[in-house]
CSV table of C-alpha atoms in Angstrom, one decimal:
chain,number,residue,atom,x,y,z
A,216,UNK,CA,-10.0,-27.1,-12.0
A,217,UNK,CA,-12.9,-28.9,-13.4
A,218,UNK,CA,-10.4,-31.6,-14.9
A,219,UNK,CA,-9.0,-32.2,-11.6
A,220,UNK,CA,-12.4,-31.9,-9.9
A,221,UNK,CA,-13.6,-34.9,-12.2
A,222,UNK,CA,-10.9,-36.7,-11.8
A,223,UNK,CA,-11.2,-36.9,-8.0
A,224,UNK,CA,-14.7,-37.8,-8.3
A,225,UNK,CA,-14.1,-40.4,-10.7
A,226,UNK,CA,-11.8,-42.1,-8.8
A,227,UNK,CA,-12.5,-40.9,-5.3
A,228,UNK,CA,-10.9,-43.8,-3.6
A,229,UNK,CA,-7.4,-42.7,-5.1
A,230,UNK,CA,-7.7,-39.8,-4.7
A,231,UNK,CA,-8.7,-40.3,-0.6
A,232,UNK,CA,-5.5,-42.6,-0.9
A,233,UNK,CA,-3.1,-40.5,-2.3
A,234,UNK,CA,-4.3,-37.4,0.1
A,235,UNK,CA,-3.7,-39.8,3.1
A,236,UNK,CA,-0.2,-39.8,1.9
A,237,UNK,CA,0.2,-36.3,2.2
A,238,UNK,CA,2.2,-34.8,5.5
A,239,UNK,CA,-1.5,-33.6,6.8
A,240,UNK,CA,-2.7,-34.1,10.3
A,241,UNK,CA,-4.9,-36.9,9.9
A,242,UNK,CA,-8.0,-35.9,11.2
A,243,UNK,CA,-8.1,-33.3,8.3
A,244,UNK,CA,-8.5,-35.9,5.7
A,245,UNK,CA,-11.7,-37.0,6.2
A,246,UNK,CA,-12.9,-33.0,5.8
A,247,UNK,CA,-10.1,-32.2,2.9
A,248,UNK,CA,-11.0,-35.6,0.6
A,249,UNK,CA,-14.4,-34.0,0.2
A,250,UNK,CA,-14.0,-30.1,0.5
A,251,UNK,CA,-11.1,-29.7,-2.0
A,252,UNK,CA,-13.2,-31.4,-5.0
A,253,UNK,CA,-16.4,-29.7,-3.8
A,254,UNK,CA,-14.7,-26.5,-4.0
A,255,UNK,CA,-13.5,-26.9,-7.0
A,256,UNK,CA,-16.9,-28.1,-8.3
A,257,UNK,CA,-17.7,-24.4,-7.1
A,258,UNK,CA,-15.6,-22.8,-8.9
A,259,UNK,CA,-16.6,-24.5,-12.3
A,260,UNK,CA,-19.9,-23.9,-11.3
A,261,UNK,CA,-19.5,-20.3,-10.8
A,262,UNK,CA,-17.0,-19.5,-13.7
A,263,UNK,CA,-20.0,-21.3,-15.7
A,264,UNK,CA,-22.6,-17.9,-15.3
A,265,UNK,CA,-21.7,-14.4,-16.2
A,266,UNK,CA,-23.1,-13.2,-13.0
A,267,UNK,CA,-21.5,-15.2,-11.1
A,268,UNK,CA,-18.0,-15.3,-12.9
A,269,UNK,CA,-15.8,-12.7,-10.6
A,270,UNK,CA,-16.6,-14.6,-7.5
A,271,UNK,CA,-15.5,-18.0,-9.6
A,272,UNK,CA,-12.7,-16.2,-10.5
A,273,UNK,CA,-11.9,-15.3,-6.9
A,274,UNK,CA,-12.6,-18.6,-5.6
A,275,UNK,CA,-10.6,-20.2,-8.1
A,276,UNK,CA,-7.6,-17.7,-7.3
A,277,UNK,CA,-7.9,-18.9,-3.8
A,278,UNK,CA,-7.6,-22.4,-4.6
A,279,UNK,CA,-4.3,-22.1,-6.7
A,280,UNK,CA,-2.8,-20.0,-4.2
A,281,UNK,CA,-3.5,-22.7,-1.7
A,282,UNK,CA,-2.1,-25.6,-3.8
A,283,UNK,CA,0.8,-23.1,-5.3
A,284,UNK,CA,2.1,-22.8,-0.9
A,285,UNK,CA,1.5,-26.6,-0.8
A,286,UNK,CA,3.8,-27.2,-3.6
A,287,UNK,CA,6.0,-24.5,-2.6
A,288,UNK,CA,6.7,-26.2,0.8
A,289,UNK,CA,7.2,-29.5,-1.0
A,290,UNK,CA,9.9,-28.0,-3.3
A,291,UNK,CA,11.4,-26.4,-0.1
A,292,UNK,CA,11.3,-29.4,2.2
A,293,UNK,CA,9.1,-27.8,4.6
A,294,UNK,CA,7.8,-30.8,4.9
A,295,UNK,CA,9.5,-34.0,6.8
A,296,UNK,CA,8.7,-36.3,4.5
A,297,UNK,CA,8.3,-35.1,0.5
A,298,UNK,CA,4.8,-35.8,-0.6
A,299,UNK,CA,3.8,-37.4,-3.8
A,300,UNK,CA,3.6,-35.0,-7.0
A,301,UNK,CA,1.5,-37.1,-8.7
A,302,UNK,CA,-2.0,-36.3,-10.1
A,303,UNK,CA,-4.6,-35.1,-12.7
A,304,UNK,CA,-3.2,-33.5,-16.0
A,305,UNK,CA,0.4,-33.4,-14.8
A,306,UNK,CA,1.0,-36.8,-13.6
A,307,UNK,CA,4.3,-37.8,-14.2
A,308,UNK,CA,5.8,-34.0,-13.7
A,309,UNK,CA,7.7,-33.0,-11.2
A,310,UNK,CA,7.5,-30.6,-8.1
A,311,UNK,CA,8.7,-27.5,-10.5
A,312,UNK,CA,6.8,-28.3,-13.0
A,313,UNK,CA,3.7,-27.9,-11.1
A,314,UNK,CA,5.1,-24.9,-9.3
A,315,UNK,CA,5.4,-23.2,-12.6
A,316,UNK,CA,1.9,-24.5,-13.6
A,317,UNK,CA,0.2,-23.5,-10.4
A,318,UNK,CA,1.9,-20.2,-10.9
A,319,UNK,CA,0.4,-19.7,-14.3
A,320,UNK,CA,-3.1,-20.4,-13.5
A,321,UNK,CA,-2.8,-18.5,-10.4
A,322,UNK,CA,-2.0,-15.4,-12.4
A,323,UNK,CA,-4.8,-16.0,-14.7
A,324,UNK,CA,-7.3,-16.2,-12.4
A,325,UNK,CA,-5.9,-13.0,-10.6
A,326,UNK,CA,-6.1,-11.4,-14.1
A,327,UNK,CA,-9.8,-12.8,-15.1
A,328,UNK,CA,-11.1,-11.2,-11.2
A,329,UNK,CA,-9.3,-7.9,-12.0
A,330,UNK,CA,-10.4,-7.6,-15.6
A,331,UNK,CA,-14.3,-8.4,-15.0
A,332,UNK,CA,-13.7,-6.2,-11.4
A,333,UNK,CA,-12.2,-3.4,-13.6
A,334,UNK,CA,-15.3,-3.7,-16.4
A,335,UNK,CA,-17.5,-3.4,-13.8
A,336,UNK,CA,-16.6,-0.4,-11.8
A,337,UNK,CA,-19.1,1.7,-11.6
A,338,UNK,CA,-21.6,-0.2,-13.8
A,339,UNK,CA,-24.3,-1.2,-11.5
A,340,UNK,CA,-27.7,0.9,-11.1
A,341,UNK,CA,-29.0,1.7,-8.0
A,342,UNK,CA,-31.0,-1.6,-8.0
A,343,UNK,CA,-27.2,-3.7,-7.2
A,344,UNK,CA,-27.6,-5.1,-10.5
A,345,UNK,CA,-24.8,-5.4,-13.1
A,346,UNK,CA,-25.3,-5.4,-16.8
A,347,UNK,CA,-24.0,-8.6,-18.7
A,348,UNK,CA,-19.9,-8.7,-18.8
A,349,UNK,CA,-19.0,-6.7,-21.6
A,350,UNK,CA,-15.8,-9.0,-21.9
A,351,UNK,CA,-18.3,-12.4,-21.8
A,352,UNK,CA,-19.8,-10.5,-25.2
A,353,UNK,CA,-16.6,-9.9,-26.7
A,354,UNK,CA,-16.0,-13.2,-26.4
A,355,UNK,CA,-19.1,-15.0,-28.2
C-alpha cells in the first residue's frame, strides 16, 4: 500500500489521469484522486506504530476489499466499458492477476487484525491501555 501510495503522489497527474479513465461518475474524481492515496498514507502510517497497528490493519483490510470488488466487476464486465488494469507494482498484469494479488493481501491483512485482535483479548488493565504486541516482540 505504501508503494502504491508513493507512486500516486509521485506522479499525481497520472495517476488523476488514469482514474478519470475509470467508469466512475465524474464528480467523484475530484474527491477519489486525493482520498484513495491519503488513505492509504493512513494505513502506512498506522501499520508503522504498535499501538496503532490493528486499526492499520483494519483500514488496510478495507481498502483491498474495496479494490478486490473493483477488480472483481472489471473481470465480470459489470462495467460498460473495461477499465485500464494498469498501475503501481503490477503494471503490465492483467485483471486476474490483480484479482489473485488483491485477494492475497486482503487475506493477510484480515489475518494481521485477527492475530493482534486475538493477542490482545483480554490484555488491557482497567486504565484501556494495552501492553506492547507480543507478536511486534517476536518479531524484532
Amino acid at each position: 500500500m505504501g508503494v502504491c501510495c508513493y507512486e500516486q503522489a509521485d506522479g499525481f497527474n497520472v495517476f488523476a489521469y488514469q482514474l478519470a479513465k475509470q467508469p466512475l461518475p465524474s464528480w467523484s474524481m475530484p474527491i477519489l484522486q486525493w482520498a484513495i492515496p491519503t488513505v492509504e498514507l493512513l494505513a502506512v502510517v498506522l501499520l508503522s506504530f504498535p499501538k496503532s497497528l490493528k486499526q492499520g490493519f483494519m483500514l488496510s483490510f478495507l481498502l483491498m476489499v474495496a479494490f478486490t470488488l473493483y477488480v472483481g466487476f472489471g473481470l465480470a464486465h459489470v462495467y460498460s466499458k473495461v477499465p485500464c488494469s494498469c498501475g503501481g507494482i503490477l503494471n503490465g498484469a492483467g485483471w486476474l492477476e490483480h484479482l489473485v494479488f488483491n485477494i492475497c493481501f486482503t487475506i493477510l491483512a484480515f489475518l494481521g487484525w485477527w492475530l493482534i485482535r486475538k493477542n490482545n483479548e483480554g490484555t488491557s488493565d482497567r486504565s484501556g491501555k494495552y501492553p506492547e504486541h507480543k507478536i511486534i516482540k517476536q518479531a524484532i
